[in-house]
């Protein structure tokens, strides 16, 4: 999904001493901008096709909770329940720790500031800070460019990436995502909120994936809707995935100084959203 790809490849700026300067500051991060304890619940439906015919369908309910926010990392807790052919499978609760911009624990990256550049969304220009990036010491060379605007949610307005195996002359996979609309009214449970729409296209030798996503900065994780379609090398439909927001809560906590471990102020938001299941 678009959000998965975005989370994997939003990366850190170079270090200054032992402190790390973040590509996306806490107040602009899809999870770190919310108080610990905030959560969301989504329903994901994936349909698989063969020769144009539906062969299977799986529905998964995911509850994702923000457990911890540090200076340069987050910890998310995930609870999942899937239904396939009428059978329900409950998965154990798992915790995932990642860098504040999605990098894995042992991953090293090099980020190079590349000045400023204007991009256009529906004819309106937006000045962005450009960052070029490269993942180091990996079997696949990953390089990309990120366009960041600190005043316009969802803040990363465009991403470009290529994936090239060691020894290959051309990329094995390419990905481009961009915001195509901003400040659009959209039903988020019982409210109408402002969202941005993002499109992403990922191409490889054996598959092309097209994704549309709605993001709202008021909701933990930002994503409130996803529609993804995958095609094989011959252009035949492989799968369709939709993600629907079922419920969410922004934890209401007072702003207090953080521990010396993080060195920042946490719980910047003091708002709360709770929606009963019968309202969905």
PDB file of C-alpha atoms in Angstrom:
ATOM      1  CA  UNK A   1       0.000   0.000   0.000  1.00  0.00           C
ATOM      2  CA  UNK A   2       0.989   3.567  -0.508  1.00  0.00           C
ATOM      3  CA  UNK A   3       1.366   4.217   3.185  1.00  0.00           C
ATOM      4  CA  UNK A   4       3.558   1.152   3.634  1.00  0.00           C
ATOM      5  CA  UNK A   5       5.910   2.284   0.873  1.00  0.00           C
ATOM      6  CA  UNK A   6       5.990   5.820   2.224  1.00  0.00           C
ATOM      7  CA  UNK A   7       6.781   4.613   5.727  1.00  0.00           C
ATOM      8  CA  UNK A   8       9.629   2.429   4.484  1.00  0.00           C
ATOM      9  CA  UNK A   9      11.422   5.139   2.560  1.00  0.00           C
ATOM     10  CA  UNK A  10      10.997   8.398   4.504  1.00  0.00           C
ATOM     11  CA  UNK A  11      14.495   8.629   5.902  1.00  0.00           C
ATOM     12  CA  UNK A  12      16.786  10.555   8.216  1.00  0.00           C
ATOM     13  CA  UNK A  13      19.032  13.506   7.453  1.00  0.00           C
ATOM     14  CA  UNK A  14      22.733  13.242   8.355  1.00  0.00           C
ATOM     15  CA  UNK A  15      23.821  13.261  11.959  1.00  0.00           C
ATOM     16  CA  UNK A  16      25.411  16.179  13.757  1.00  0.00           C
ATOM     17  CA  UNK A  17      27.460  14.625  16.519  1.00  0.00           C
ATOM     18  CA  UNK A  18      25.123  12.131  18.232  1.00  0.00           C
ATOM     19  CA  UNK A  19      21.939  14.056  17.416  1.00  0.00           C
ATOM     20  CA  UNK A  20      19.934  13.216  14.355  1.00  0.00           C
ATOM     21  CA  UNK A  21      18.132  15.870  12.350  1.00  0.00           C
ATOM     22  CA  UNK A  22      14.863  14.459  11.058  1.00  0.00           C
ATOM     23  CA  UNK A  23      13.565  14.740   7.530  1.00  0.00           C
ATOM     24  CA  UNK A  24      10.048  15.083   8.907  1.00  0.00           C
ATOM     25  CA  UNK A  25       9.834  16.672  12.381  1.00  0.00           C
ATOM     26  CA  UNK A  26       7.620  15.126  15.022  1.00  0.00           C
ATOM     27  CA  UNK A  27       4.831  17.631  14.466  1.00  0.00           C
ATOM     28  CA  UNK A  28       4.597  16.608  10.793  1.00  0.00           C
ATOM     29  CA  UNK A  29       4.954  12.845  11.238  1.00  0.00           C
ATOM     30  CA  UNK A  30       1.870  10.697  10.628  1.00  0.00           C
ATOM     31  CA  UNK A  31       2.223   9.001  14.033  1.00  0.00           C
ATOM     32  CA  UNK A  32       4.733  10.968  16.132  1.00  0.00           C
ATOM     33  CA  UNK A  33       2.565  14.103  15.968  1.00  0.00           C
ATOM     34  CA  UNK A  34      -0.043  12.343  18.134  1.00  0.00           C
ATOM     35  CA  UNK A  35       0.041  11.528  21.863  1.00  0.00           C
ATOM     36  CA  UNK A  36       1.083   8.051  22.884  1.00  0.00           C
ATOM     37  CA  UNK A  37      -1.991   5.847  23.216  1.00  0.00           C
ATOM     38  CA  UNK A  38      -3.651   7.181  20.060  1.00  0.00           C
ATOM     39  CA  UNK A  39      -4.988   4.458  17.794  1.00  0.00           C
ATOM     40  CA  UNK A  40      -6.926   3.635  14.651  1.00  0.00           C
ATOM     41  CA  UNK A  41      -8.899   0.675  13.367  1.00  0.00           C
ATOM     42  CA  UNK A  42      -9.221  -0.129   9.667  1.00  0.00           C
ATOM     43  CA  UNK A  43     -10.791  -2.800   7.487  1.00  0.00           C
ATOM     44  CA  UNK A  44      -8.713  -4.086   4.591  1.00  0.00           C
ATOM     45  CA  UNK A  45     -10.320  -6.126   1.814  1.00  0.00           C
ATOM     46  CA  UNK A  46      -8.055  -7.855  -0.718  1.00  0.00           C
ATOM     47  CA  UNK A  47      -9.455  -9.613  -3.795  1.00  0.00           C
ATOM     48  CA  UNK A  48      -7.227 -11.840  -5.927  1.00  0.00           C
ATOM     49  CA  UNK A  49      -7.918 -12.524  -9.618  1.00  0.00           C
ATOM     50  CA  UNK A  50      -6.755 -15.025 -12.233  1.00  0.00           C
ATOM     51  CA  UNK A  51      -7.552 -14.626 -15.918  1.00  0.00           C
ATOM     52  CA  UNK A  52      -9.966 -11.869 -14.977  1.00  0.00           C
ATOM     53  CA  UNK A  53     -11.918 -14.070 -12.543  1.00  0.00           C
ATOM     54  CA  UNK A  54     -12.127 -13.563  -8.790  1.00  0.00           C
ATOM     55  CA  UNK A  55     -10.435 -16.498  -7.060  1.00  0.00           C
ATOM     56  CA  UNK A  56     -10.215 -15.396  -3.426  1.00  0.00           C
ATOM     57  CA  UNK A  57     -11.106 -12.621  -1.022  1.00  0.00           C
ATOM     58  CA  UNK A  58      -9.712 -11.831   2.409  1.00  0.00           C
ATOM     59  CA  UNK A  59     -11.002  -9.281   4.917  1.00  0.00           C
ATOM     60  CA  UNK A  60      -8.668  -8.140   7.690  1.00  0.00           C
ATOM     61  CA  UNK A  61      -9.492  -5.872  10.611  1.00  0.00           C
ATOM     62  CA  UNK A  62      -6.416  -4.082  11.935  1.00  0.00           C
ATOM     63  CA  UNK A  63      -6.075  -2.073  15.136  1.00  0.00           C
ATOM     64  CA  UNK A  64      -2.873  -0.028  15.290  1.00  0.00           C
ATOM     65  CA  UNK A  65      -1.883   1.770  18.486  1.00  0.00           C
ATOM     66  CA  UNK A  66       0.955   4.204  19.134  1.00  0.00           C
ATOM     67  CA  UNK A  67       2.847   2.797  22.111  1.00  0.00           C
ATOM     68  CA  UNK A  68       5.915   5.026  22.316  1.00  0.00           C
ATOM     69  CA  UNK A  69       7.545   8.016  20.645  1.00  0.00           C
ATOM     70  CA  UNK A  70      11.230   8.715  21.067  1.00  0.00           C
ATOM     71  CA  UNK A  71      13.606  11.264  19.655  1.00  0.00           C
ATOM     72  CA  UNK A  72      14.192   9.236  16.502  1.00  0.00           C
ATOM     73  CA  UNK A  73      11.846   6.226  16.693  1.00  0.00           C
ATOM     74  CA  UNK A  74       8.263   5.092  17.215  1.00  0.00           C
ATOM     75  CA  UNK A  75       6.758   1.859  18.534  1.00  0.00           C
ATOM     76  CA  UNK A  76       3.443   0.674  17.090  1.00  0.00           C
ATOM     77  CA  UNK A  77       1.293  -2.177  18.377  1.00  0.00           C
ATOM     78  CA  UNK A  78      -0.773  -4.103  15.832  1.00  0.00           C
ATOM     79  CA  UNK A  79      -3.713  -6.425  16.423  1.00  0.00           C
ATOM     80  CA  UNK A  80      -5.186  -8.245  13.397  1.00  0.00           C
ATOM     81  CA  UNK A  81      -8.130 -10.528  12.649  1.00  0.00           C
ATOM     82  CA  UNK A  82      -8.654 -11.987   9.161  1.00  0.00           C
ATOM     83  CA  UNK A  83     -11.584 -13.747   7.536  1.00  0.00           C
ATOM     84  CA  UNK A  84     -11.052 -16.074   4.563  1.00  0.00           C
ATOM     85  CA  UNK A  85     -13.865 -18.223   3.098  1.00  0.00           C
ATOM     86  CA  UNK A  86     -15.913 -17.788   6.247  1.00  0.00           C
ATOM     87  CA  UNK A  87     -13.082 -18.816   8.574  1.00  0.00           C
ATOM     88  CA  UNK A  88     -11.755 -16.286  11.084  1.00  0.00           C
ATOM     89  CA  UNK A  89      -8.080 -16.196  12.034  1.00  0.00           C
ATOM     90  CA  UNK A  90      -6.894 -14.069  14.946  1.00  0.00           C
ATOM     91  CA  UNK A  91      -3.236 -13.126  14.901  1.00  0.00           C
ATOM     92  CA  UNK A  92      -1.182 -12.438  18.039  1.00  0.00           C
ATOM     93  CA  UNK A  93      -0.607  -8.823  19.041  1.00  0.00           C
ATOM     94  CA  UNK A  94       2.770  -7.628  17.776  1.00  0.00           C
ATOM     95  CA  UNK A  95       4.899  -4.554  18.365  1.00  0.00           C
ATOM     96  CA  UNK A  96       6.984  -2.881  15.678  1.00  0.00           C
ATOM     97  CA  UNK A  97       9.751  -0.366  16.268  1.00  0.00           C
ATOM     98  CA  UNK A  98      10.993   1.790  13.418  1.00  0.00           C
ATOM     99  CA  UNK A  99      12.910   4.979  12.924  1.00  0.00           C
ATOM    100  CA  UNK A 100      10.845   8.142  13.094  1.00  0.00           C
ATOM    101  CA  UNK A 101      10.912   8.275   9.289  1.00  0.00           C
ATOM    102  CA  UNK A 102      10.469   4.552   8.701  1.00  0.00           C
ATOM    103  CA  UNK A 103      14.023   3.231   8.317  1.00  0.00           C
ATOM    104  CA  UNK A 104      14.789  -0.188   9.756  1.00  0.00           C
ATOM    105  CA  UNK A 105      16.979  -0.501  12.804  1.00  0.00           C
ATOM    106  CA  UNK A 106      20.194  -1.427  11.024  1.00  0.00           C
ATOM    107  CA  UNK A 107      19.673   0.556   7.855  1.00  0.00           C
ATOM    108  CA  UNK A 108      22.082   3.339   6.946  1.00  0.00           C
ATOM    109  CA  UNK A 109      21.125   6.090   4.579  1.00  0.00           C
ATOM    110  CA  UNK A 110      22.713   9.177   3.110  1.00  0.00           C
ATOM    111  CA  UNK A 111      20.514  12.249   2.662  1.00  0.00           C
ATOM    112  CA  UNK A 112      21.756  15.180   0.592  1.00  0.00           C
ATOM    113  CA  UNK A 113      19.872  18.495   0.637  1.00  0.00           C
ATOM    114  CA  UNK A 114      19.150  19.467  -2.967  1.00  0.00           C
ATOM    115  CA  UNK A 115      17.868  23.008  -2.636  1.00  0.00           C
ATOM    116  CA  UNK A 116      14.314  24.121  -3.304  1.00  0.00           C
ATOM    117  CA  UNK A 117      11.931  23.391  -6.131  1.00  0.00           C
ATOM    118  CA  UNK A 118       8.366  24.355  -6.919  1.00  0.00           C
ATOM    119  CA  UNK A 119       5.816  21.718  -7.792  1.00  0.00           C
ATOM    120  CA  UNK A 120       2.307  22.349  -9.074  1.00  0.00           C
ATOM    121  CA  UNK A 121      -0.903  20.898  -7.625  1.00  0.00           C
ATOM    122  CA  UNK A 122      -4.006  21.737  -9.651  1.00  0.00           C
ATOM    123  CA  UNK A 123      -2.163  24.703 -11.128  1.00  0.00           C
ATOM    124  CA  UNK A 124      -1.032  26.146  -7.779  1.00  0.00           C
ATOM    125  CA  UNK A 125       2.719  26.246  -7.076  1.00  0.00           C
ATOM    126  CA  UNK A 126       4.177  24.944  -3.807  1.00  0.00           C
ATOM    127  CA  UNK A 127       7.797  25.566  -2.850  1.00  0.00           C
ATOM    128  CA  UNK A 128       9.408  22.420  -1.489  1.00  0.00           C
ATOM    129  CA  UNK A 129      12.665  21.525   0.205  1.00  0.00           C
ATOM    130  CA  UNK A 130      14.199  18.745  -1.887  1.00  0.00           C
ATOM    131  CA  UNK A 131      16.115  15.847  -0.331  1.00  0.00           C
ATOM    132  CA  UNK A 132      18.050  13.271  -2.329  1.00  0.00           C
ATOM    133  CA  UNK A 133      18.576   9.948  -0.566  1.00  0.00           C
ATOM    134  CA  UNK A 134      20.469   6.687  -0.930  1.00  0.00           C
ATOM    135  CA  UNK A 135      20.258   3.501   1.127  1.00  0.00           C
ATOM    136  CA  UNK A 136      23.758   2.240   1.900  1.00  0.00           C
ATOM    137  CA  UNK A 137      25.199  -1.282   2.138  1.00  0.00           C
ATOM    138  CA  UNK A 138      22.113  -3.060   0.767  1.00  0.00           C
ATOM    139  CA  UNK A 139      21.933  -5.698  -2.022  1.00  0.00           C
ATOM    140  CA  UNK A 140      19.501  -3.462  -3.872  1.00  0.00           C
ATOM    141  CA  UNK A 141      20.527   0.126  -4.501  1.00  0.00           C
ATOM    142  CA  UNK A 142      17.677   2.414  -3.485  1.00  0.00           C
ATOM    143  CA  UNK A 143      17.884   6.060  -4.441  1.00  0.00           C
ATOM    144  CA  UNK A 144      15.208   8.687  -4.386  1.00  0.00           C
ATOM    145  CA  UNK A 145      14.089  12.254  -4.117  1.00  0.00           C
ATOM    146  CA  UNK A 146      11.601  13.703  -1.627  1.00  0.00           C
ATOM    147  CA  UNK A 147       9.768  17.039  -1.859  1.00  0.00           C
ATOM    148  CA  UNK A 148       8.869  18.429   1.586  1.00  0.00           C
ATOM    149  CA  UNK A 149       6.651  21.426   2.367  1.00  0.00           C
ATOM    150  CA  UNK A 150       6.419  22.192   6.121  1.00  0.00           C
ATOM    151  CA  UNK A 151       3.257  24.278   5.744  1.00  0.00           C
ATOM    152  CA  UNK A 152       1.069  21.956   3.687  1.00  0.00           C
ATOM    153  CA  UNK A 153      -0.281  18.619   4.987  1.00  0.00           C
ATOM    154  CA  UNK A 154       0.559  15.848   4.314  1.00  0.00           C
ATOM    155  CA  UNK A 155       3.931  17.656   4.073  1.00  0.00           C
ATOM    156  CA  UNK A 156       5.650  15.211   1.707  1.00  0.00           C
ATOM    157  CA  UNK A 157       4.097  16.311  -1.584  1.00  0.00           C
ATOM    158  CA  UNK A 158       6.053  14.088  -3.954  1.00  0.00           C
ATOM    159  CA  UNK A 159       8.369  11.055  -3.828  1.00  0.00           C
ATOM    160  CA  UNK A 160      10.489   9.439  -6.531  1.00  0.00           C
ATOM    161  CA  UNK A 161      12.414   6.160  -6.020  1.00  0.00           C
ATOM    162  CA  UNK A 162      14.342   3.635  -8.075  1.00  0.00           C
ATOM    163  CA  UNK A 163      15.421   0.138  -6.993  1.00  0.00           C
ATOM    164  CA  UNK A 164      18.422  -1.385  -8.782  1.00  0.00           C
ATOM    165  CA  UNK A 165      19.942  -4.782  -7.850  1.00  0.00           C
ATOM    166  CA  UNK A 166      23.709  -4.930  -7.549  1.00  0.00           C
ATOM    167  CA  UNK A 167      25.222  -5.508 -10.963  1.00  0.00           C
ATOM    168  CA  UNK A 168      22.131  -4.444 -12.892  1.00  0.00           C
ATOM    169  CA  UNK A 169      22.379  -1.594 -15.375  1.00  0.00           C
ATOM    170  CA  UNK A 170      18.764  -0.452 -15.117  1.00  0.00           C
ATOM    171  CA  UNK A 171      16.331  -0.190 -12.189  1.00  0.00           C
ATOM    172  CA  UNK A 172      14.290  -3.280 -11.363  1.00  0.00           C
ATOM    173  CA  UNK A 173      11.494  -1.181  -9.903  1.00  0.00           C
ATOM    174  CA  UNK A 174      10.438   2.455  -9.935  1.00  0.00           C
ATOM    175  CA  UNK A 175       7.947   4.302  -7.750  1.00  0.00           C
ATOM    176  CA  UNK A 176       6.459   7.784  -8.010  1.00  0.00           C
ATOM    177  CA  UNK A 177       3.854   9.214  -5.640  1.00  0.00           C
ATOM    178  CA  UNK A 178       2.437  12.722  -5.678  1.00  0.00           C
ATOM    179  CA  UNK A 179      -0.314  14.778  -4.121  1.00  0.00           C
ATOM    180  CA  UNK A 180      -2.943  15.555  -6.758  1.00  0.00           C
ATOM    181  CA  UNK A 181      -5.441  17.493  -4.602  1.00  0.00           C
ATOM    182  CA  UNK A 182      -5.384  19.374  -1.292  1.00  0.00           C
ATOM    183  CA  UNK A 183      -7.961  20.653   1.207  1.00  0.00           C
ATOM    184  CA  UNK A 184     -10.782  18.517  -0.125  1.00  0.00           C
ATOM    185  CA  UNK A 185     -13.875  17.761   2.009  1.00  0.00           C
ATOM    186  CA  UNK A 186     -14.175  14.051   2.753  1.00  0.00           C
ATOM    187  CA  UNK A 187     -16.406  12.002   5.113  1.00  0.00           C
ATOM    188  CA  UNK A 188     -14.314  10.660   7.985  1.00  0.00           C
ATOM    189  CA  UNK A 189     -16.748   8.547  10.023  1.00  0.00           C
ATOM    190  CA  UNK A 190     -19.374  10.999  11.305  1.00  0.00           C
ATOM    191  CA  UNK A 191     -17.534  14.178  10.308  1.00  0.00           C
ATOM    192  CA  UNK A 192     -16.507  15.967   7.135  1.00  0.00           C
ATOM    193  CA  UNK A 193     -12.787  16.639   7.277  1.00  0.00           C
ATOM    194  CA  UNK A 194     -10.136  18.093   5.006  1.00  0.00           C
ATOM    195  CA  UNK A 195      -7.990  15.551   3.168  1.00  0.00           C
ATOM    196  CA  UNK A 196      -5.289  15.351   0.528  1.00  0.00           C
ATOM    197  CA  UNK A 197      -5.448  12.823  -2.307  1.00  0.00           C
ATOM    198  CA  UNK A 198      -2.274  11.053  -3.361  1.00  0.00           C
ATOM    199  CA  UNK A 199      -1.626   8.806  -6.359  1.00  0.00           C
ATOM    200  CA  UNK A 200       1.222   6.356  -6.598  1.00  0.00           C
ATOM    201  CA  UNK A 201       2.427   4.174  -9.451  1.00  0.00           C
ATOM    202  CA  UNK A 202       4.948   1.393  -8.918  1.00  0.00           C
ATOM    203  CA  UNK A 203       6.324  -0.446 -11.936  1.00  0.00           C
ATOM    204  CA  UNK A 204       8.536  -3.520 -12.213  1.00  0.00           C
ATOM    205  CA  UNK A 205       9.178  -6.188 -14.815  1.00  0.00           C
ATOM    206  CA  UNK A 206       6.337  -8.401 -13.602  1.00  0.00           C
ATOM    207  CA  UNK A 207       3.831  -6.037 -11.999  1.00  0.00           C
ATOM    208  CA  UNK A 208       2.353  -2.552 -12.085  1.00  0.00           C
ATOM    209  CA  UNK A 209       0.548  -1.187  -9.044  1.00  0.00           C
ATOM    210  CA  UNK A 210      -1.654   1.902  -9.042  1.00  0.00           C
ATOM    211  CA  UNK A 211      -2.834   3.386  -5.737  1.00  0.00           C
ATOM    212  CA  UNK A 212      -5.047   6.272  -4.675  1.00  0.00           C
ATOM    213  CA  UNK A 213      -5.004   7.334  -1.042  1.00  0.00           C
ATOM    214  CA  UNK A 214      -6.828   9.895   1.106  1.00  0.00           C
ATOM    215  CA  UNK A 215      -4.865  11.378   4.022  1.00  0.00           C
ATOM    216  CA  UNK A 216      -6.122  13.525   6.892  1.00  0.00           C
ATOM    217  CA  UNK A 217      -3.686  15.095   9.378  1.00  0.00           C
ATOM    218  CA  UNK A 218      -6.326  14.862  12.156  1.00  0.00           C
ATOM    219  CA  UNK A 219      -6.268  11.048  12.160  1.00  0.00           C
ATOM    220  CA  UNK A 220      -3.431   8.914  13.586  1.00  0.00           C
ATOM    221  CA  UNK A 221      -1.417   7.513  10.714  1.00  0.00           C
ATOM    222  CA  UNK A 222      -3.043  10.114   8.417  1.00  0.00           C
ATOM    223  CA  UNK A 223      -4.569   7.490   6.060  1.00  0.00           C
ATOM    224  CA  UNK A 224      -8.379   7.380   5.969  1.00  0.00           C
ATOM    225  CA  UNK A 225      -8.871   5.499   2.699  1.00  0.00           C
ATOM    226  CA  UNK A 226      -6.837   3.463   0.205  1.00  0.00           C
ATOM    227  CA  UNK A 227      -7.691   1.960  -3.202  1.00  0.00           C
ATOM    228  CA  UNK A 228      -4.975  -0.167  -4.816  1.00  0.00           C
ATOM    229  CA  UNK A 229      -5.008  -2.171  -8.046  1.00  0.00           C
ATOM    230  CA  UNK A 230      -2.239  -4.499  -9.267  1.00  0.00           C
ATOM    231  CA  UNK A 231      -1.702  -5.759 -12.832  1.00  0.00           C
ATOM    232  CA  UNK A 232       0.653  -8.427 -14.175  1.00  0.00           C
ATOM    233  CA  UNK A 233       3.227  -7.958 -16.936  1.00  0.00           C
ATOM    234  CA  UNK A 234       0.527  -8.489 -19.576  1.00  0.00           C
ATOM    235  CA  UNK A 235      -1.766  -5.863 -18.086  1.00  0.00           C
ATOM    236  CA  UNK A 236      -4.180  -8.400 -16.590  1.00  0.00           C
ATOM    237  CA  UNK A 237      -5.771  -7.681 -13.237  1.00  0.00           C
ATOM    238  CA  UNK A 238      -4.021  -9.455 -10.338  1.00  0.00           C
ATOM    239  CA  UNK A 239      -5.582  -7.956  -7.225  1.00  0.00           C
ATOM    240  CA  UNK A 240      -7.608  -5.157  -5.714  1.00  0.00           C
ATOM    241  CA  UNK A 241      -7.197  -3.837  -2.173  1.00  0.00           C
ATOM    242  CA  UNK A 242      -9.303  -1.293  -0.333  1.00  0.00           C
ATOM    243  CA  UNK A 243      -8.716   0.093   3.147  1.00  0.00           C
ATOM    244  CA  UNK A 244     -11.522   1.765   5.091  1.00  0.00           C
ATOM    245  CA  UNK A 245     -11.232   3.630   8.395  1.00  0.00           C
ATOM    246  CA  UNK A 246     -13.537   2.109  11.033  1.00  0.00           C
ATOM    247  CA  UNK A 247     -12.645   4.029  14.166  1.00  0.00           C
ATOM    248  CA  UNK A 248      -9.904   6.107  15.757  1.00  0.00           C
ATOM    249  CA  UNK A 249      -8.969   7.975  18.902  1.00  0.00           C
ATOM    250  CA  UNK A 250      -6.537  10.784  19.584  1.00  0.00           C
ATOM    251  CA  UNK A 251      -5.448  10.295  23.188  1.00  0.00           C
ATOM    252  CA  UNK A 252      -6.193  13.277  25.411  1.00  0.00           C
ATOM    253  CA  UNK A 253      -3.177  13.933  27.591  1.00  0.00           C
ATOM    254  CA  UNK A 254      -1.633  17.038  29.074  1.00  0.00           C
ATOM    255  CA  UNK A 255       1.606  18.392  27.668  1.00  0.00           C
ATOM    256  CA  UNK A 256       4.434  17.457  29.978  1.00  0.00           C
ATOM    257  CA  UNK A 257       8.208  17.507  29.589  1.00  0.00           C
ATOM    258  CA  UNK A 258       9.511  14.284  28.123  1.00  0.00           C
ATOM    259  CA  UNK A 259      12.045  12.086  29.859  1.00  0.00           C
ATOM    260  CA  UNK A 260      15.705  12.717  29.260  1.00  0.00           C
ATOM    261  CA  UNK A 261      15.604   9.696  26.961  1.00  0.00           C
ATOM    262  CA  UNK A 262      13.815  11.632  24.281  1.00  0.00           C
ATOM    263  CA  UNK A 263      14.667  15.232  25.112  1.00  0.00           C
ATOM    264  CA  UNK A 264      11.467  16.621  23.562  1.00  0.00           C
ATOM    265  CA  UNK A 265       8.004  17.654  24.658  1.00  0.00           C
ATOM    266  CA  UNK A 266       5.377  15.014  23.991  1.00  0.00           C
ATOM    267  CA  UNK A 267       1.591  14.963  23.765  1.00  0.00           C
ATOM    268  CA  UNK A 268       1.414  18.155  21.760  1.00  0.00           C
ATOM    269  CA  UNK A 269      -2.239  17.592  20.878  1.00  0.00           C
ATOM    270  CA  UNK A 270      -4.979  17.783  23.478  1.00  0.00           C
ATOM    271  CA  UNK A 271      -7.912  16.550  21.434  1.00  0.00           C
ATOM    272  CA  UNK A 272      -9.919  13.362  21.394  1.00  0.00           C
ATOM    273  CA  UNK A 273     -11.952  11.523  18.798  1.00  0.00           C
ATOM    274  CA  UNK A 274     -13.909   8.394  19.718  1.00  0.00           C
ATOM    275  CA  UNK A 275     -16.535   6.819  17.510  1.00  0.00           C
ATOM    276  CA  UNK A 276     -18.747   3.985  18.712  1.00  0.00           C
ATOM    277  CA  UNK A 277     -18.796   0.889  16.519  1.00  0.00           C
ATOM    278  CA  UNK A 278     -22.523   1.223  15.859  1.00  0.00           C
ATOM    279  CA  UNK A 279     -21.860   4.581  14.133  1.00  0.00           C
ATOM    280  CA  UNK A 280     -19.635   3.044  11.482  1.00  0.00           C
TER     281      UNK A 280
END
